[in-house]
XYZ file of C-alpha atoms in Angstrom:
329
model
C 106.953 -45.117 -14.174
C 105.499 -45.442 -17.676
C 107.473 -45.732 -20.907
C 107.344 -42.017 -21.768
C 108.550 -40.984 -18.323
C 111.392 -43.533 -18.473
C 112.520 -42.202 -21.866
C 112.419 -38.589 -20.656
C 114.294 -39.439 -17.455
C 116.946 -41.307 -19.474
C 117.264 -38.374 -21.892
C 117.695 -35.828 -19.108
C 120.175 -38.147 -17.358
C 122.344 -38.442 -20.483
C 122.174 -34.650 -21.018
C 123.251 -34.091 -17.405
C 126.237 -36.454 -17.775
C 127.339 -34.672 -20.976
C 127.136 -31.253 -19.282
C 129.097 -32.502 -16.264
C 131.983 -34.022 -18.274
C 132.078 -31.278 -20.929
C 134.589 -29.049 -19.017
C 137.193 -31.861 -19.235
C 137.351 -31.210 -23.001
C 136.845 -27.442 -22.990
C 140.090 -26.031 -21.576
C 141.333 -24.802 -18.154
C 139.065 -21.723 -18.063
C 135.921 -23.835 -18.517
C 137.108 -26.208 -15.770
C 137.671 -23.337 -13.334
C 134.192 -21.974 -14.109
C 132.745 -25.474 -13.782
C 134.468 -25.866 -10.410
C 132.875 -22.661 -9.149
C 129.441 -23.714 -10.428
C 129.775 -27.077 -8.663
C 130.730 -25.329 -5.397
C 127.491 -23.331 -5.592
C 125.578 -26.486 -6.564
C 126.812 -28.324 -3.449
C 125.770 -25.382 -1.259
C 122.352 -25.195 -2.958
C 121.767 -28.933 -2.441
C 122.743 -28.822 1.229
C 120.538 -25.757 1.797
C 117.619 -27.520 0.104
C 117.962 -30.594 2.362
C 117.492 -28.418 5.465
C 114.696 -26.287 3.975
C 112.657 -29.490 3.510
C 112.068 -29.211 7.263
C 110.931 -25.579 6.899
C 114.064 -24.199 8.623
C 115.546 -21.335 6.596
C 119.317 -21.000 7.051
C 121.348 -17.934 6.008
C 124.569 -19.398 7.416
C 125.935 -20.934 4.212
C 128.739 -18.393 3.743
C 129.767 -18.689 7.415
C 130.094 -22.481 7.362
C 131.666 -22.453 3.877
C 134.278 -19.926 5.010
C 134.877 -21.705 8.307
C 135.584 -24.976 6.473
C 138.002 -23.194 4.158
C 139.888 -21.556 7.016
C 140.138 -24.779 9.065
C 141.502 -26.711 6.097
C 144.101 -24.079 5.169
C 145.205 -23.613 8.797
C 145.597 -27.390 9.240
C 147.805 -27.556 6.146
C 149.781 -24.328 6.607
C 150.277 -24.462 10.401
C 150.375 -28.212 11.074
C 151.530 -29.743 7.781
C 148.442 -31.924 7.307
C 147.990 -33.026 3.643
C 145.348 -31.156 1.659
C 142.884 -34.008 1.062
C 143.013 -35.125 4.714
C 142.547 -31.531 5.872
C 139.344 -31.308 3.772
C 137.889 -34.308 5.603
C 139.009 -32.999 9.009
C 137.540 -29.583 8.222
C 134.180 -31.244 7.510
C 134.316 -33.099 10.843
C 135.254 -29.967 12.821
C 132.541 -27.893 11.130
C 130.085 -30.689 11.986
C 131.089 -30.489 15.674
C 130.702 -26.691 15.641
C 127.300 -27.078 13.943
C 126.195 -29.587 16.597
C 126.983 -27.056 19.340
C 125.262 -24.220 17.469
C 122.323 -26.382 16.428
C 121.718 -27.614 19.972
C 121.401 -23.968 21.045
C 119.449 -22.382 18.184
C 117.296 -25.117 16.626
C 114.516 -24.433 19.089
C 114.042 -21.161 17.191
C 111.783 -21.046 14.151
C 111.284 -18.938 11.035
C 113.154 -15.651 10.733
C 114.588 -15.963 14.261
C 116.554 -19.053 13.194
C 117.492 -17.488 9.842
C 118.877 -14.296 11.414
C 120.760 -16.291 14.061
C 122.540 -18.410 11.444
C 123.483 -15.247 9.539
C 124.878 -13.743 12.749
C 127.078 -16.781 13.395
C 128.575 -16.365 9.933
C 129.549 -12.803 10.771
C 131.021 -13.961 14.114
C 133.256 -16.500 12.327
C 134.396 -13.756 9.956
C 135.264 -11.361 12.803
C 137.182 -14.080 14.654
C 139.297 -14.878 11.589
C 139.765 -11.171 10.929
C 141.232 -10.559 14.388
C 143.015 -13.849 15.168
C 146.158 -12.802 13.291
C 148.571 -15.354 14.790
C 146.523 -18.286 13.455
C 144.379 -17.038 10.568
C 146.631 -14.321 9.152
C 144.209 -11.546 10.063
C 142.808 -9.202 7.368
C 145.402 -10.384 4.837
C 144.327 -14.000 5.078
C 146.534 -17.035 4.669
C 148.308 -18.427 1.615
C 149.341 -22.054 1.103
C 152.779 -22.819 -0.308
C 151.054 -24.585 -3.170
C 147.456 -25.236 -4.240
C 146.091 -28.785 -4.108
C 147.193 -30.952 -7.089
C 149.734 -28.173 -7.923
C 146.935 -26.250 -9.639
C 146.041 -29.073 -12.089
C 142.598 -27.981 -13.339
C 141.610 -31.496 -14.468
C 142.185 -33.016 -11.024
C 140.607 -30.013 -9.290
C 137.457 -30.283 -11.387
C 137.377 -34.068 -10.878
C 137.539 -33.596 -7.087
C 134.615 -31.143 -7.095
C 132.650 -33.420 -9.446
C 133.104 -36.388 -7.082
C 131.990 -34.258 -4.123
C 128.919 -33.114 -6.088
C 127.965 -36.713 -6.946
C 128.295 -37.708 -3.274
C 126.057 -34.804 -2.205
C 123.507 -35.749 -4.892
C 123.433 -39.280 -3.434
C 123.067 -37.793 0.067
C 120.162 -35.634 -1.096
C 118.491 -38.654 -2.706
C 118.943 -40.598 0.540
C 117.161 -37.838 2.446
C 114.492 -37.790 -0.277
C 113.840 -41.535 -0.279
C 114.393 -42.501 3.364
C 112.261 -41.993 6.457
C 113.906 -38.590 6.913
C 111.865 -37.328 3.964
C 108.620 -38.059 5.798
C 109.982 -36.678 9.073
C 111.212 -33.408 7.516
C 108.038 -32.959 5.459
C 105.861 -33.596 8.519
C 107.858 -31.044 10.549
C 107.469 -28.472 7.762
C 103.721 -29.058 7.388
C 102.685 -29.241 11.037
C 104.973 -29.761 14.020
C 102.143 -30.760 16.357
C 101.010 -33.524 14.002
C 104.616 -34.629 13.452
C 105.211 -34.839 17.195
C 102.012 -36.818 17.741
C 103.215 -39.204 15.033
C 106.292 -40.081 17.110
C 108.851 -37.866 15.349
C 111.523 -36.367 17.611
C 111.554 -32.918 16.045
C 114.575 -31.517 17.882
C 116.835 -34.537 17.217
C 115.819 -34.720 13.555
C 116.549 -31.017 13.004
C 119.912 -31.126 14.803
C 120.995 -34.213 12.818
C 119.982 -32.619 9.500
C 121.661 -29.318 10.407
C 124.923 -31.084 11.326
C 124.985 -33.158 8.122
C 124.267 -30.168 5.844
C 126.808 -28.021 7.725
C 129.492 -30.683 7.213
C 128.739 -30.631 3.487
C 129.092 -26.833 3.412
C 132.346 -27.020 5.398
C 133.805 -29.646 3.048
C 132.833 -27.551 0.011
C 134.603 -24.536 1.501
C 137.660 -26.603 2.416
C 137.967 -28.085 -1.075
C 137.524 -24.675 -2.703
C 140.206 -23.076 -0.487
C 142.671 -25.922 -1.055
C 142.205 -25.651 -4.828
C 142.825 -21.886 -4.927
C 145.429 -22.062 -2.125
C 144.201 -18.979 -0.310
C 141.709 -17.761 2.298
C 140.785 -14.260 3.469
C 137.890 -12.881 5.521
C 136.391 -10.973 2.605
C 136.594 -13.723 -0.021
C 135.922 -16.833 2.118
C 132.882 -15.386 3.945
C 131.528 -13.529 0.916
C 127.719 -13.110 1.003
C 127.552 -14.545 -2.532
C 128.079 -18.000 -0.991
C 124.703 -17.566 0.713
C 122.679 -15.594 -1.832
C 123.638 -17.345 -5.082
C 122.912 -20.942 -3.872
C 119.513 -19.770 -2.582
C 118.771 -18.210 -5.971
C 119.848 -21.424 -7.730
C 117.582 -23.603 -5.565
C 114.624 -21.252 -6.069
C 115.151 -21.112 -9.845
C 115.466 -24.889 -10.241
C 112.819 -25.814 -7.658
C 112.946 -26.578 -3.946
C 112.299 -29.762 -1.921
C 114.108 -32.132 -4.279
C 117.531 -33.074 -5.628
C 117.275 -32.009 -9.248
C 115.916 -28.490 -8.739
C 119.126 -27.133 -7.141
C 121.245 -29.048 -9.704
C 119.383 -27.589 -12.703
C 119.259 -24.128 -11.106
C 123.005 -24.195 -10.405
C 123.922 -25.135 -13.978
C 121.595 -22.564 -15.574
C 122.302 -19.663 -13.217
C 126.021 -20.502 -13.005
C 126.498 -20.407 -16.776
C 124.244 -17.339 -17.117
C 126.197 -15.590 -14.352
C 129.501 -16.024 -16.170
C 127.925 -14.662 -19.363
C 126.461 -11.642 -17.541
C 129.765 -10.835 -15.811
C 131.319 -10.197 -19.226
C 128.763 -7.511 -20.082
C 127.597 -6.100 -16.726
C 130.363 -7.011 -14.232
C 128.919 -4.847 -11.470
C 125.234 -5.471 -12.108
C 124.805 -9.190 -12.720
C 123.456 -9.731 -9.187
C 120.593 -7.350 -10.047
C 119.663 -9.668 -12.918
C 119.795 -12.601 -10.455
C 117.312 -10.743 -8.247
C 114.938 -10.032 -11.133
C 115.054 -13.671 -12.227
C 114.176 -14.839 -8.731
C 111.271 -12.384 -8.445
C 109.862 -13.557 -11.783
C 110.295 -17.225 -10.826
C 108.519 -16.742 -7.501
C 105.663 -14.873 -9.196
C 105.077 -17.089 -12.208
C 106.508 -20.561 -11.456
C 106.962 -21.054 -7.696
C 107.811 -24.730 -8.206
C 110.840 -23.791 -10.326
C 112.013 -25.081 -13.678
C 111.981 -28.735 -12.610
C 108.410 -28.376 -11.379
C 107.443 -26.856 -14.734
C 109.135 -29.690 -16.664
C 107.367 -32.310 -14.541
C 104.049 -30.572 -15.063
C 104.183 -30.287 -18.850
C 106.492 -33.093 -20.029
C 106.122 -35.973 -17.607
C 102.917 -37.990 -17.338
C 101.472 -37.937 -13.813
C 101.356 -41.570 -12.680
C 100.464 -40.764 -9.100
C 96.930 -42.142 -9.479
C 97.807 -45.209 -11.557
C 96.569 -48.419 -9.929
C 99.135 -50.878 -8.596
C 99.631 -54.184 -10.532
C 97.721 -56.179 -7.905
C 94.876 -53.658 -8.128
C 94.791 -54.068 -11.904
C 94.598 -57.897 -11.535
C 91.769 -57.608 -9.008
C 89.846 -55.290 -11.343
C 90.256 -57.653 -14.313
C 89.117 -60.617 -12.213
C 86.063 -58.700 -11.000
C 85.128 -57.719 -14.571
C 85.458 -61.320 -15.815
C 83.238 -62.585 -12.954
C 80.566 -60.007 -13.801
C 80.580 -61.118 -17.436
């Protein structure tokens, strides 16, 4: 990375840190809004990790709601502490995802997408009708929200979860899984001939991203102290993270992060003026982004601000070139 790129990366990093810690100094309302934005950011990041393989999932709301219900039921029915129930909810959602993934990850394209959406609806119907455990249509209320409703601690918890998911996304971006997922997305036949076990890689990625979505739902439900079929499985938990990832830019960590911050803040502003129509504005934004900048905002920033060093010679290549020139002289 050259000097200009390092300076720009440092500048954007500092700006990101300031934005993330700003709600701590801006009052309880800003922290609650920030908590919601981070929930969507975590969902957008986990969705982006799976889409790097080319598999489009519409099951975000289902897994988010399932995690929330499991966590609240563990606390309300079995007395398990809130933080431990969040971890257990993630594990249980991961087991459920492994069973589902083993059955449906042989499907591709819209078949897989529609199947994941259907499972979300199935979870919702189960919770709606299983009154003795889930509370039925009225949902379930905890005796007290996690941290007794302290907005500072609640925001700190979501911030820590977001940082962990960012690290997870970077691991997938920089490890061998990046090459495996990219190869599967580009051409499955070539990937298979290269020794990649497509089925195992997809199931593993689906389980990991589902656990993240379950933990996000569990943490959100513990912090508000309530779950219900309509709120926990709301379609917004699928549509808004997708819009955030598309706006920021797919196939990387920072696109969903930037998209979540921009669209999250814009969404709160729009709700004040058009409370029943802000989703229409979301839709228009996404259409314009897909038409005019398909690589998202991060792709645009990289294109016009950062210097492309992809073709720069390596240091040893530079030394060899200098030596060759000196010999010719």
